[in-house]
């Protein structure tokens, strides 16, 4: 068995500073936005210094947890990825694929298709408190419902409507929460399933995807300790980004008391910290029953400033799906809260803040780490610090294009900035920010937050909102001098933007605020100084919603044959003006890209009849539309509906 662990040699002496309470160490103001260049240690220096540095980082983090609870800004739930290109399916595709942010980089979703069959994940478990029952004492949330989670398989070549699955496979509850599915189309095609349990860790299962089948035959079982942050798939490589906390996942710390209440418990923790070894604090991966170290002491980057030691590691694991014994990895000794993947690199960001003596946030900043995706594994290729947080309430805030990285940040005053960075093989150098001296106009009005961002080649489209929806067109042709080209104000906002070309951008959002109807808009940006709305469709009234408002993968796009309109499918739950549910359905749209005839129209609605006995929406975050050149499919509430296009 071969384990290809990339041993990168770029550690520097960290300033492991931490204070009890909420006050963090602070560098000078000038250092907040300057370049940070890591010194390259020699082979001997790395071997001699890395072990005590990494062990010191982890153990000091445990000491902090033993002394007091530190408030952190990092949000482990975020899954921030932004790619510059549009994600319309290639022309003449048989079926629409998952709506991803860059064609060729797949993302986990709840519905995948292969060879004319759709694999659909469902979760019908019901949780409730049992302590209300006098027969059971001291019981927390338990799963007692007979409904379970599993995979349903639908035949996309079936001729009738309202089809039940041809087969259904239950999944074990101990898998945890399933984050999504992938299809690996190799010599032995597999359905890949990623699940995450906060204590048990990350489960990657591979099942034989060939049909007919009578059961899901497991071909791969990989366990990665930690919490899943993000995943991507390119060709035969699966990229898994996870957070590993020894205090939760290291067996040697099973007896560690996370919130000690007296000196005796603190003493117990202190003795445990002194006794535990570095090897016992580092994660192991289990591949089909074989335990293998995931990282070693010299494959972990330790931040060199201002990071409070919290005994957390961010892990990048790259799995070769054609040879799962071939694993490469890298490590960042910090809690990363955003991930962005391009064809050539993987980026991690750490959102942090400085606090004043009263414990109030005085300044927010982000550290961006770049890892090049080489054949030998992820290699650190630069770090940069920027003012503001990356992806504040909006994930599509990073984009790599033509050796430049573009980033949107937001500070604690809701001031937004667009930064451009020059990329080389080993570094990231900051070029410019917007607003700037030549272009001082702010992005957004005072108090407005960012709701939608999309980069497309040498442009950026940004939507901010408070009471109106300013839609901005930003010029990035000269990365050293970004500027706002045009602005359009209209009611409501867009949470998702999808450029079709240099002329048309599709937007999905709400008509007024979160209580209004769902808004589908087509923006004309052919004259970037004067963006306009070509077509606008409002669906329903208050409480109407689509899962695509929160998850872009719930949208389906299909490029049609040359000269034919683009197709869009949007799952909807529609409510009337009196807050009464009307129906669930799949809205089918056509976008004409023909010169001088650009437009968007509603082609049809696949309406699911109102269930008067329930009188509430049954649309779930797992339901999806699938498009072909001649049909539209809707996987909804455990069934497959279809109609001719």
Coordinates of C-alpha atoms in Angstrom, one line a residue:
X1 CA 0.0 0.0 0.0
X2 CA 1.3 3.4 -1.0
X3 CA 0.5 6.6 0.8
X4 CA 1.8 9.7 -1.0
X5 CA 1.9 12.3 1.8
X6 CA 3.2 15.6 0.5
X7 CA 5.9 16.9 2.8
X8 CA 6.0 20.6 2.2
X9 CA 8.8 22.5 3.8
X10 CA 7.6 26.0 4.5
X11 CA 7.1 26.4 8.2
X12 CA 8.0 29.6 10.0
X13 CA 8.1 30.3 13.7
X14 CA 4.5 31.2 14.7
X15 CA 3.6 33.8 17.2
X16 CA 1.3 31.7 19.3
X17 CA -0.3 34.5 21.2
X18 CA -3.5 34.2 23.1
X19 CA -5.0 36.1 26.0
X20 CA -7.8 35.1 28.3
X21 CA -10.9 36.8 27.2
X22 CA -11.7 38.3 23.9
X23 CA -8.6 40.5 23.2
X24 CA -6.4 39.2 20.3
X25 CA -2.8 40.2 19.5
X26 CA -2.5 42.9 16.8
X27 CA 0.2 43.9 14.4
X28 CA 0.6 47.4 13.1
X29 CA -2.1 48.8 10.8
X30 CA 0.3 48.7 7.9
X31 CA 0.7 44.9 8.3
X32 CA -2.9 44.2 7.8
X33 CA -2.8 44.5 4.0
X34 CA 0.9 43.9 3.2
X35 CA 2.4 40.7 1.7
X36 CA 3.4 37.9 4.1
X37 CA 6.3 35.9 2.7
X38 CA 7.2 32.7 4.4
X39 CA 10.9 31.8 4.8
X40 CA 11.9 28.5 3.4
X41 CA 13.5 26.4 6.1
X42 CA 16.1 23.8 5.2
X43 CA 15.4 20.1 5.5
X44 CA 17.2 19.9 8.8
X45 CA 15.6 23.0 10.2
X46 CA 12.1 21.7 9.3
X47 CA 12.7 18.3 10.9
X48 CA 14.1 19.9 14.0
X49 CA 11.6 22.7 14.5
X50 CA 8.3 21.4 13.1
X51 CA 7.6 18.8 15.8
X52 CA 7.8 21.2 18.8
X53 CA 6.0 23.9 16.9
X54 CA 3.1 21.8 15.9
X55 CA 2.9 20.1 19.3
X56 CA 3.1 23.5 20.9
X57 CA 0.3 24.8 18.8
X58 CA -2.0 21.9 19.6
X59 CA -1.2 21.7 23.3
X60 CA -1.4 25.5 23.8
X61 CA -4.8 25.3 22.2
X62 CA -5.9 22.6 24.6
X63 CA -4.5 24.7 27.5
X64 CA -6.7 27.7 26.3
X65 CA -9.7 25.5 26.2
X66 CA -8.9 24.2 29.7
X67 CA -8.7 27.7 31.1
X68 CA -11.6 29.5 29.5
X69 CA -13.9 29.5 26.5
X70 CA -12.5 31.7 23.6
X71 CA -15.0 33.3 21.2
X72 CA -14.0 32.6 17.6
X73 CA -15.1 34.2 14.4
X74 CA -14.5 31.1 12.3
X75 CA -17.7 29.5 10.9
X76 CA -17.0 25.8 10.3
X77 CA -20.3 25.4 8.5
X78 CA -19.5 27.6 5.5
X79 CA -18.6 26.1 2.2
X80 CA -17.3 28.9 0.2
X81 CA -16.3 28.3 -3.4
X82 CA -16.4 30.7 -6.3
X83 CA -15.2 30.0 -9.9
X84 CA -15.3 32.6 -12.6
X85 CA -17.0 30.7 -15.4
X86 CA -20.6 30.0 -16.0
X87 CA -21.9 26.5 -15.4
X88 CA -24.3 25.8 -18.2
X89 CA -24.2 22.2 -19.3
X90 CA -22.3 21.6 -22.5
X91 CA -24.3 21.8 -25.7
X92 CA -26.0 18.5 -26.8
X93 CA -25.7 17.0 -23.3
X94 CA -28.1 14.1 -22.8
X95 CA -29.2 15.3 -19.4
X96 CA -28.4 18.4 -17.4
X97 CA -25.7 17.9 -14.8
X98 CA -25.4 19.5 -11.3
X99 CA -25.2 23.3 -11.5
X100 CA -21.6 23.9 -10.5
X101 CA -19.5 27.0 -10.5
X102 CA -17.0 25.8 -13.1
X103 CA -17.6 23.2 -15.8
X104 CA -15.3 20.2 -15.1
X105 CA -15.2 20.7 -11.3
X106 CA -18.1 18.6 -9.9
X107 CA -19.8 19.4 -6.6
X108 CA -21.6 17.0 -4.2
X109 CA -25.4 17.1 -4.6
X110 CA -28.4 15.1 -3.6
X111 CA -29.3 13.9 -7.1
X112 CA -26.8 12.5 -9.7
X113 CA -27.5 10.6 -12.9
X114 CA -25.5 7.9 -14.8
X115 CA -26.3 5.8 -17.8
X116 CA -30.0 6.9 -17.9
X117 CA -30.7 6.4 -14.2
X118 CA -31.0 9.1 -11.5
X119 CA -29.7 8.4 -7.9
X120 CA -31.6 10.5 -5.4
X121 CA -30.8 10.8 -1.7
X122 CA -33.6 11.2 0.8
X123 CA -33.8 11.8 4.6
X124 CA -37.1 11.2 6.2
X125 CA -35.9 10.7 9.8
X126 CA -37.8 12.6 12.5
X127 CA -36.1 13.8 15.6
X128 CA -37.8 14.9 18.8
X129 CA -37.2 15.1 22.5
X130 CA -37.8 12.0 24.6
X131 CA -37.4 13.6 28.0
X132 CA -41.1 14.5 27.9
X133 CA -41.8 10.8 28.4
X134 CA -41.8 9.9 32.1
X135 CA -40.5 6.5 31.3
X136 CA -37.2 7.8 30.0
X137 CA -35.0 10.1 32.0
X138 CA -31.9 12.2 31.1
X139 CA -32.4 11.5 27.4
X140 CA -31.3 14.0 24.7
X141 CA -32.5 14.2 21.1
X142 CA -33.0 10.7 19.7
X143 CA -34.0 9.3 16.4
X144 CA -37.1 7.1 17.0
X145 CA -39.0 7.5 13.8
X146 CA -39.5 4.5 11.5
X147 CA -38.6 6.8 8.6
X148 CA -35.0 6.5 7.4
X149 CA -32.5 7.9 5.0
X150 CA -31.5 6.2 1.8
X151 CA -31.0 6.2 -2.0
X152 CA -33.8 5.9 -4.5
X153 CA -33.0 5.0 -8.1
X154 CA -35.2 6.3 -11.0
X155 CA -35.3 5.3 -14.6
X156 CA -35.1 8.4 -16.8
X157 CA -36.1 6.4 -19.8
X158 CA -39.4 5.4 -18.4
X159 CA -42.3 6.4 -20.6
X160 CA -45.0 7.0 -18.0
X161 CA -45.4 9.8 -15.5
X162 CA -45.6 9.7 -11.7
X163 CA -43.0 6.9 -11.4
X164 CA -42.0 5.3 -8.2
X165 CA -38.3 4.4 -7.8
X166 CA -37.3 1.2 -9.5
X167 CA -35.3 0.3 -6.4
X168 CA -34.7 1.9 -3.0
X169 CA -31.8 1.3 -0.6
X170 CA -31.8 2.3 3.1
X171 CA -28.6 3.8 4.6
X172 CA -27.4 3.2 8.1
X173 CA -28.1 5.9 10.6
X174 CA -24.5 5.8 11.9
X175 CA -23.4 7.3 8.6
X176 CA -24.5 10.7 10.0
X177 CA -25.7 13.5 7.8
X178 CA -25.2 12.9 4.1
X179 CA -23.7 16.0 2.4
X180 CA -24.1 14.8 -1.1
X181 CA -23.4 12.3 -3.9
X182 CA -20.9 12.0 -6.8
X183 CA -20.6 9.7 -9.8
X184 CA -17.2 8.3 -10.6
X185 CA -17.3 7.2 -14.3
X186 CA -14.3 4.9 -14.5
X187 CA -13.7 1.3 -15.5
X188 CA -15.7 0.4 -12.5
X189 CA -18.3 3.2 -12.2
X190 CA -19.3 4.0 -8.6
X191 CA -21.9 6.1 -6.8
X192 CA -19.9 8.0 -4.1
X193 CA -21.5 9.2 -0.9
X194 CA -20.1 11.7 1.6
X195 CA -21.5 11.7 5.1
X196 CA -20.5 13.7 8.1
X197 CA -21.0 13.1 11.8
X198 CA -19.6 15.5 14.3
X199 CA -18.2 12.8 16.5
X200 CA -17.7 9.8 14.2
X201 CA -16.1 11.9 11.4
X202 CA -16.4 11.8 7.6
X203 CA -17.5 8.7 5.8
X204 CA -16.8 8.2 2.1
X205 CA -18.6 5.2 0.7
X206 CA -18.4 3.9 -2.9
X207 CA -21.2 1.7 -4.4
X208 CA -21.3 -0.1 -7.7
X209 CA -23.3 2.2 -10.0
X210 CA -24.0 -0.4 -12.7
X211 CA -27.5 -1.5 -13.2
X212 CA -29.6 -3.7 -13.0
X213 CA -28.9 -4.1 -9.2
X214 CA -30.6 -5.7 -6.3
X215 CA -28.6 -4.0 -3.7
X216 CA -26.0 -1.3 -3.3
X217 CA -22.7 -3.2 -3.3
X218 CA -20.1 -1.4 -1.3
X219 CA -16.8 -1.1 -3.1
X220 CA -15.1 1.6 -1.0
X221 CA -15.2 2.5 2.7
X222 CA -13.0 5.4 3.8
X223 CA -13.1 7.2 7.1
X224 CA -11.5 10.6 7.7
X225 CA -11.7 11.9 11.3
X226 CA -13.0 15.4 11.6
X227 CA -15.8 17.6 10.2
X228 CA -16.4 18.1 6.5
X229 CA -16.0 21.6 5.3
X230 CA -16.1 21.1 1.5
X231 CA -15.5 18.7 -1.3
X232 CA -14.9 18.8 -5.1
X233 CA -14.2 16.2 -7.8
X234 CA -12.1 16.7 -10.9
X235 CA -11.6 13.8 -13.2
X236 CA -10.5 10.8 -11.0
X237 CA -9.5 13.0 -8.0
X238 CA -11.8 13.7 -5.0
X239 CA -10.8 16.7 -2.9
X240 CA -12.0 16.7 0.7
X241 CA -11.4 19.7 3.0
X242 CA -12.1 18.9 6.7
X243 CA -11.6 20.4 10.1
X244 CA -9.9 18.1 12.7
X245 CA -10.1 18.9 16.4
X246 CA -8.1 16.5 18.6
X247 CA -10.3 17.4 21.5
X248 CA -13.2 15.6 19.7
X249 CA -11.6 13.1 17.4
X250 CA -8.3 12.0 19.0
X251 CA -8.9 8.8 21.0
X252 CA -6.1 9.8 23.4
X253 CA -8.2 12.8 24.5
X254 CA -11.4 10.9 25.1
X255 CA -11.3 11.8 28.8
X256 CA -10.5 15.5 28.2
X257 CA -13.2 17.6 29.9
X258 CA -14.0 20.4 27.5
X259 CA -15.7 22.7 30.0
X260 CA -14.0 22.1 33.4
X261 CA -16.0 23.4 36.3
X262 CA -13.4 23.1 39.1
X263 CA -9.7 22.9 39.8
X264 CA -9.8 19.1 40.0
X265 CA -11.1 18.8 36.4
X266 CA -8.6 21.4 35.2
X267 CA -5.8 19.4 36.8
X268 CA -7.0 16.3 35.1
X269 CA -6.9 18.1 31.8
X270 CA -3.4 19.5 32.5
X271 CA -2.0 16.0 33.2
X272 CA -3.6 14.7 30.1
X273 CA -2.1 17.5 28.0
X274 CA 1.4 16.9 29.4
X275 CA 1.1 13.1 28.8
X276 CA -0.3 13.0 25.2
X277 CA 2.2 12.8 22.4
X278 CA 2.1 14.6 19.0
X279 CA 1.5 11.3 17.2
X280 CA -1.6 10.7 19.3
X281 CA -2.9 14.2 18.4
X282 CA -2.7 13.8 14.7
X283 CA -5.4 12.2 12.5
X284 CA -5.4 8.7 10.9
X285 CA -7.4 7.7 7.8
X286 CA -9.1 4.3 7.6
X287 CA -9.2 2.8 4.1
X288 CA -11.2 -0.4 3.8
X289 CA -10.2 -1.3 7.3
X290 CA -6.6 -0.3 7.1
X291 CA -5.4 2.5 9.5
X292 CA -3.0 5.0 7.9
X293 CA -1.6 8.3 9.2
X294 CA -3.2 11.1 7.2
X295 CA -0.5 13.7 7.9
X296 CA 2.9 13.8 9.5
X297 CA 4.6 16.5 11.5
X298 CA 6.2 18.3 8.6
X299 CA 3.2 18.5 6.3
X300 CA 1.4 21.1 8.3
X301 CA 1.5 24.9 7.7
X302 CA 1.5 26.9 11.0
X303 CA 0.2 30.5 10.7
X304 CA 2.9 32.9 11.7
X305 CA 0.8 35.6 13.3
X306 CA -2.3 36.6 15.2
X307 CA -3.9 33.2 15.2
X308 CA -5.2 32.0 18.6
X309 CA -4.1 28.5 19.2
X310 CA -7.3 26.5 19.4
X311 CA -6.0 22.9 18.7
X312 CA -7.7 22.8 15.3
X313 CA -6.3 21.6 11.9
X314 CA -7.7 22.2 8.5
X315 CA -6.9 19.1 6.3
X316 CA -6.8 18.9 2.5
X317 CA -7.1 15.2 1.4
X318 CA -6.8 14.3 -2.2
X319 CA -8.1 10.7 -3.1
X320 CA -7.3 9.0 -6.3
X321 CA -10.5 7.2 -7.1
X322 CA -8.7 4.8 -9.5
X323 CA -6.3 3.8 -6.7
X324 CA -7.6 4.8 -3.3
X325 CA -4.3 3.8 -1.6
X326 CA -2.8 6.9 -3.4
X327 CA -3.6 9.7 -0.9
X328 CA -1.9 13.1 -0.8
X329 CA -2.6 15.7 1.8
X330 CA -1.7 19.0 3.3
X331 CA -2.5 20.7 6.6
X332 CA -3.1 24.2 7.9
X333 CA -2.9 24.7 11.7
X334 CA -6.0 26.8 12.0
X335 CA -9.7 26.8 11.5
X336 CA -10.5 27.6 7.9
X337 CA -14.0 28.9 7.2
X338 CA -13.9 29.2 3.3
X339 CA -12.8 27.0 0.5
X340 CA -12.4 27.9 -3.2
X341 CA -11.2 25.5 -5.9
X342 CA -9.9 26.4 -9.4
X343 CA -8.4 24.0 -11.9
X344 CA -4.9 24.7 -10.6
X345 CA -5.2 25.6 -7.0
X346 CA -7.2 25.3 -3.8
X347 CA -7.6 28.3 -1.5
X348 CA -8.4 28.5 2.2
X349 CA -9.4 31.6 4.1
X350 CA -9.4 32.3 7.8
X351 CA -11.7 35.1 9.0
X352 CA -10.5 36.8 12.1
X353 CA -10.9 40.0 14.0
X354 CA -9.1 42.3 16.5
X355 CA -10.9 43.4 19.6
X356 CA -10.5 46.5 21.8
X357 CA -10.1 46.4 25.6
X358 CA -13.9 46.3 26.0
X359 CA -14.1 43.1 24.0
X360 CA -15.7 44.9 21.0
X361 CA -14.6 44.1 17.5
X362 CA -12.4 46.8 16.1
X363 CA -11.2 45.4 12.9
X364 CA -11.9 42.3 10.7
X365 CA -9.4 40.7 8.4
X366 CA -8.9 37.5 6.3
X367 CA -5.8 35.4 5.7
X368 CA -5.8 33.7 2.3
X369 CA -3.8 30.5 1.8
X370 CA -3.1 29.1 -1.7
X371 CA -2.2 25.4 -2.4
X372 CA -1.2 24.5 -5.9
X373 CA -2.7 21.1 -7.1
X374 CA 0.3 19.2 -8.3
X375 CA 0.7 15.6 -9.2
X376 CA 2.5 15.0 -6.0
X377 CA -0.2 16.7 -3.9
X378 CA -1.2 20.2 -2.6
X379 CA 1.8 22.5 -2.3
X380 CA 1.6 25.8 -0.5
X381 CA 2.0 28.7 -2.9
X382 CA 1.4 31.9 -1.1
X383 CA -0.4 33.7 1.7
X384 CA -2.0 37.1 1.8
X385 CA -3.9 39.2 4.4
X386 CA -6.8 41.4 3.4
X387 CA -9.0 43.8 5.2
X388 CA -12.5 42.5 5.9
X389 CA -14.0 39.0 6.0
X390 CA -14.3 36.8 2.9
X391 CA -17.8 35.7 2.0
X392 CA -19.6 37.6 4.6
X393 CA -23.1 36.1 4.3
X394 CA -22.3 35.4 0.6
X395 CA -20.2 32.4 -0.6
X396 CA -19.4 33.5 -4.2
X397 CA -16.6 35.8 -3.3
X398 CA -13.4 34.4 -4.8
X399 CA -12.4 33.9 -8.4
X400 CA -9.1 32.9 -10.2
X401 CA -8.7 34.1 -13.7
X402 CA -5.6 34.5 -15.9
X403 CA -3.1 34.4 -13.1
X404 CA -5.1 36.7 -10.8
X405 CA -7.2 36.1 -7.8
X406 CA -10.2 38.4 -7.2
X407 CA -11.8 38.5 -3.8
X408 CA -14.8 40.4 -2.2
X409 CA -14.5 41.2 1.5
X410 CA -16.8 43.0 4.0
X411 CA -15.7 44.6 7.2
X412 CA -17.6 45.1 10.5
X413 CA -19.0 48.4 9.2
X414 CA -20.5 46.7 6.2
X415 CA -18.0 48.4 3.9
X416 CA -17.3 46.1 0.9
X417 CA -14.0 45.9 -1.0
X418 CA -13.0 44.0 -4.2
X419 CA -9.3 43.0 -4.1
X420 CA -7.1 41.8 -6.9
X421 CA -4.0 39.6 -6.3
X422 CA -1.2 38.6 -8.8
X423 CA -0.4 34.9 -8.7
X424 CA 3.0 33.3 -9.3
X425 CA 4.2 29.8 -8.7
X426 CA 5.0 30.6 -5.0
X427 CA 3.3 33.8 -4.1
X428 CA 0.2 36.0 -4.1
X429 CA 0.9 39.8 -4.4
X430 CA -1.8 42.3 -3.8
X431 CA -2.4 44.6 -6.8
X432 CA -5.3 46.8 -6.0
X433 CA -8.6 47.3 -4.1
X434 CA -11.9 48.9 -5.0
X435 CA -12.9 51.5 -3.9
X436 CA -9.6 53.3 -4.6
X437 CA -8.3 56.8 -5.1
X438 CA -9.1 56.8 -8.8
X439 CA -12.5 55.1 -8.3
X440 CA -13.8 56.1 -4.8
X441 CA -17.4 55.1 -5.4
X442 CA -18.4 52.6 -2.7
X443 CA -19.8 49.1 -3.5
X444 CA -23.3 49.3 -2.0
X445 CA -25.1 52.0 -0.1
X446 CA -24.6 52.5 3.7
X447 CA -25.9 49.5 5.7
X448 CA -26.4 47.3 2.6
X449 CA -25.1 43.7 2.7
X450 CA -23.9 41.7 -0.2
X451 CA -26.5 39.2 -1.4
X452 CA -25.2 38.0 -4.7
X453 CA -21.7 37.9 -6.4
X454 CA -20.6 36.4 -9.6
X455 CA -17.3 36.7 -11.5
X456 CA -17.2 36.1 -15.2
X457 CA -13.9 36.5 -17.0
X458 CA -12.9 40.2 -16.8
X459 CA -16.2 41.3 -15.0
X460 CA -17.8 41.0 -11.7
X461 CA -21.5 41.3 -10.9
X462 CA -22.5 42.3 -7.4
X463 CA -25.9 42.7 -5.7
X464 CA -26.3 44.6 -2.4
X465 CA -29.5 45.1 -0.6
X466 CA -31.2 47.0 2.3
X467 CA -34.4 48.5 0.8
X468 CA -33.4 48.6 -2.9
X469 CA -31.3 46.2 -5.1
X470 CA -28.3 47.9 -6.6
X471 CA -26.9 45.6 -9.3
X472 CA -23.3 46.5 -10.1
X473 CA -21.2 45.8 -13.2
X474 CA -17.5 46.0 -12.3
X475 CA -14.6 46.1 -14.8
X476 CA -11.6 43.8 -14.1
X477 CA -9.8 44.1 -17.5
X478 CA -7.0 45.9 -15.7
X479 CA -6.5 44.0 -12.4
X480 CA -4.4 46.9 -11.1
X481 CA -7.3 49.3 -11.5
X482 CA -10.8 47.8 -11.0
X483 CA -13.7 50.1 -11.4
X484 CA -17.5 50.2 -11.4
X485 CA -18.9 50.5 -14.9
X486 CA -22.6 50.7 -14.2
X487 CA -25.3 50.4 -11.6
X488 CA -29.0 49.5 -11.7
X489 CA -31.4 50.1 -8.8
X490 CA -34.6 48.1 -8.5
X491 CA -36.8 46.6 -5.8
X492 CA -35.8 43.3 -4.3
X493 CA -32.5 41.4 -4.6
X494 CA -30.8 38.4 -6.2
X495 CA -29.1 35.7 -4.2
X496 CA -27.8 33.9 -7.3
X497 CA -26.3 35.3 -10.5
X498 CA -25.6 33.2 -13.7
X499 CA -23.9 34.9 -16.6
X500 CA -24.8 33.3 -20.0
X501 CA -22.5 35.5 -22.0
X502 CA -21.2 39.1 -22.1
X503 CA -24.7 40.4 -22.7
X504 CA -27.1 38.4 -20.4
X505 CA -27.1 37.5 -16.7
X506 CA -29.8 35.5 -15.0
X507 CA -30.8 36.4 -11.5
X508 CA -32.8 34.5 -8.8
X509 CA -33.9 36.2 -5.6
X510 CA -36.9 37.9 -3.9
X511 CA -39.1 40.7 -5.2
X512 CA -39.0 42.9 -2.1
X513 CA -37.5 41.3 1.0
X514 CA -37.5 37.8 2.3
X515 CA -41.3 37.9 2.8
X516 CA -42.0 38.6 -0.9
X517 CA -42.4 36.4 -3.9
X518 CA -39.6 34.7 -5.8
X519 CA -38.1 36.9 -8.5
X520 CA -36.6 35.5 -11.7
X521 CA -34.8 38.2 -13.8
X522 CA -32.8 38.5 -16.9
X523 CA -30.3 41.4 -16.9
X524 CA -29.0 43.0 -20.1
X525 CA -25.4 44.1 -19.5
X526 CA -24.5 44.6 -23.2
X527 CA -24.0 48.3 -22.3
X528 CA -22.2 47.8 -19.0
X529 CA -22.6 51.5 -18.0
X530 CA -26.4 51.1 -18.3
X531 CA -27.5 47.6 -17.1
X532 CA -31.2 46.9 -17.6
X533 CA -33.8 44.3 -16.8
X534 CA -35.0 42.6 -19.9
X535 CA -37.5 40.2 -18.3
X536 CA -38.8 39.8 -14.8
X537 CA -41.1 37.1 -13.4
X538 CA -42.5 37.1 -9.9
X539 CA -43.7 33.8 -8.5
X540 CA -46.3 33.7 -5.7
X541 CA -46.5 35.9 -2.7
X542 CA -45.2 35.9 0.9
X543 CA -43.6 32.5 2.0
X544 CA -43.1 31.4 -1.6
X545 CA -39.6 30.0 -1.9
X546 CA -37.2 27.9 -3.8
X547 CA -34.4 25.8 -2.4
X548 CA -32.2 27.4 -5.1
X549 CA -32.4 30.7 -3.1
X550 CA -29.9 29.0 -0.7
X551 CA -28.3 26.4 -2.8
X552 CA -27.3 27.0 -6.4
X553 CA -27.2 23.2 -7.1
X554 CA -31.0 23.2 -6.9
X555 CA -31.1 25.0 -10.2
X556 CA -30.8 23.0 -13.5
X557 CA -29.4 24.5 -16.7
X558 CA -29.1 22.9 -20.2
X559 CA -27.6 24.4 -23.3
X560 CA -29.8 23.5 -26.3
X561 CA -28.8 22.9 -29.9
X562 CA -27.4 25.8 -31.8
X563 CA -29.9 28.6 -32.1
X564 CA -32.3 27.1 -29.6
X565 CA -33.1 28.7 -26.3
X566 CA -31.2 27.8 -23.1
X567 CA -33.3 25.8 -20.6
X568 CA -33.7 26.4 -16.9
X569 CA -35.6 24.4 -14.2
X570 CA -36.4 26.0 -10.8
X571 CA -38.2 24.0 -8.1
X572 CA -40.8 26.2 -6.4
X573 CA -43.2 26.2 -3.5
X574 CA -45.9 28.8 -4.3
X575 CA -48.0 30.6 -1.7
X576 CA -51.1 32.8 -2.2
X577 CA -51.3 36.4 -0.9
X578 CA -53.2 35.1 2.2
X579 CA -50.2 33.0 3.3
X580 CA -51.9 29.8 2.1
X581 CA -49.9 27.2 0.2
X582 CA -51.0 26.9 -3.4
X583 CA -48.9 24.3 -5.0
X584 CA -45.3 22.9 -5.5
X585 CA -43.9 22.7 -9.0
X586 CA -41.0 22.9 -11.3
X587 CA -40.8 26.2 -13.3
X588 CA -39.4 25.7 -16.8
X589 CA -37.8 28.8 -18.4
X590 CA -36.3 29.5 -21.8
X591 CA -33.7 32.1 -22.4
X592 CA -33.2 33.2 -26.0
X593 CA -29.6 34.3 -26.6
X594 CA -30.2 35.2 -30.3
X595 CA -28.8 38.6 -31.2
X596 CA -31.5 41.3 -31.1
X597 CA -34.0 38.9 -29.7
X598 CA -32.6 38.3 -26.2
X599 CA -35.4 37.4 -23.8
X600 CA -36.6 35.0 -21.1
X601 CA -40.0 33.4 -21.0
X602 CA -41.9 31.0 -18.9
X603 CA -42.2 27.8 -21.0
X604 CA -44.4 25.8 -18.6
X605 CA -45.0 24.8 -14.9
X606 CA -44.9 21.1 -13.9
X607 CA -47.5 21.6 -11.2
X608 CA -47.9 19.0 -8.4
X609 CA -51.5 19.0 -7.3
X610 CA -52.2 20.6 -4.0
X611 CA -52.7 18.0 -1.3
X612 CA -55.8 19.4 0.5
X613 CA -55.5 16.9 3.3
X614 CA -52.1 18.2 4.3
X615 CA -52.4 21.8 3.0
X616 CA -48.7 22.5 3.3
X617 CA -45.7 22.3 1.0
X618 CA -43.8 19.1 0.7
X619 CA -41.0 20.5 -1.4
X620 CA -37.6 19.6 0.3
X621 CA -34.0 20.7 -0.2
X622 CA -33.4 17.2 -1.8
X623 CA -35.8 17.7 -4.7
X624 CA -34.3 18.4 -8.1
X625 CA -35.2 19.0 -11.7
X626 CA -33.4 17.3 -14.6
X627 CA -33.5 18.5 -18.2
X628 CA -33.0 16.7 -21.5
X629 CA -33.4 18.0 -25.0
X630 CA -36.9 16.7 -25.2
X631 CA -38.1 16.2 -21.6
X632 CA -38.2 17.8 -18.2
X633 CA -38.0 15.6 -15.0
X634 CA -38.9 16.5 -11.5
X635 CA -37.8 14.3 -8.6
X636 CA -40.2 15.3 -5.9
X637 CA -41.4 13.7 -2.6
X638 CA -40.0 10.3 -3.6
X639 CA -41.4 10.1 -7.1
X640 CA -40.3 11.0 -10.6
X641 CA -42.5 13.3 -12.7
X642 CA -41.9 14.0 -16.3
X643 CA -43.3 15.8 -19.3
X644 CA -42.4 16.6 -22.9
X645 CA -40.5 19.9 -23.4

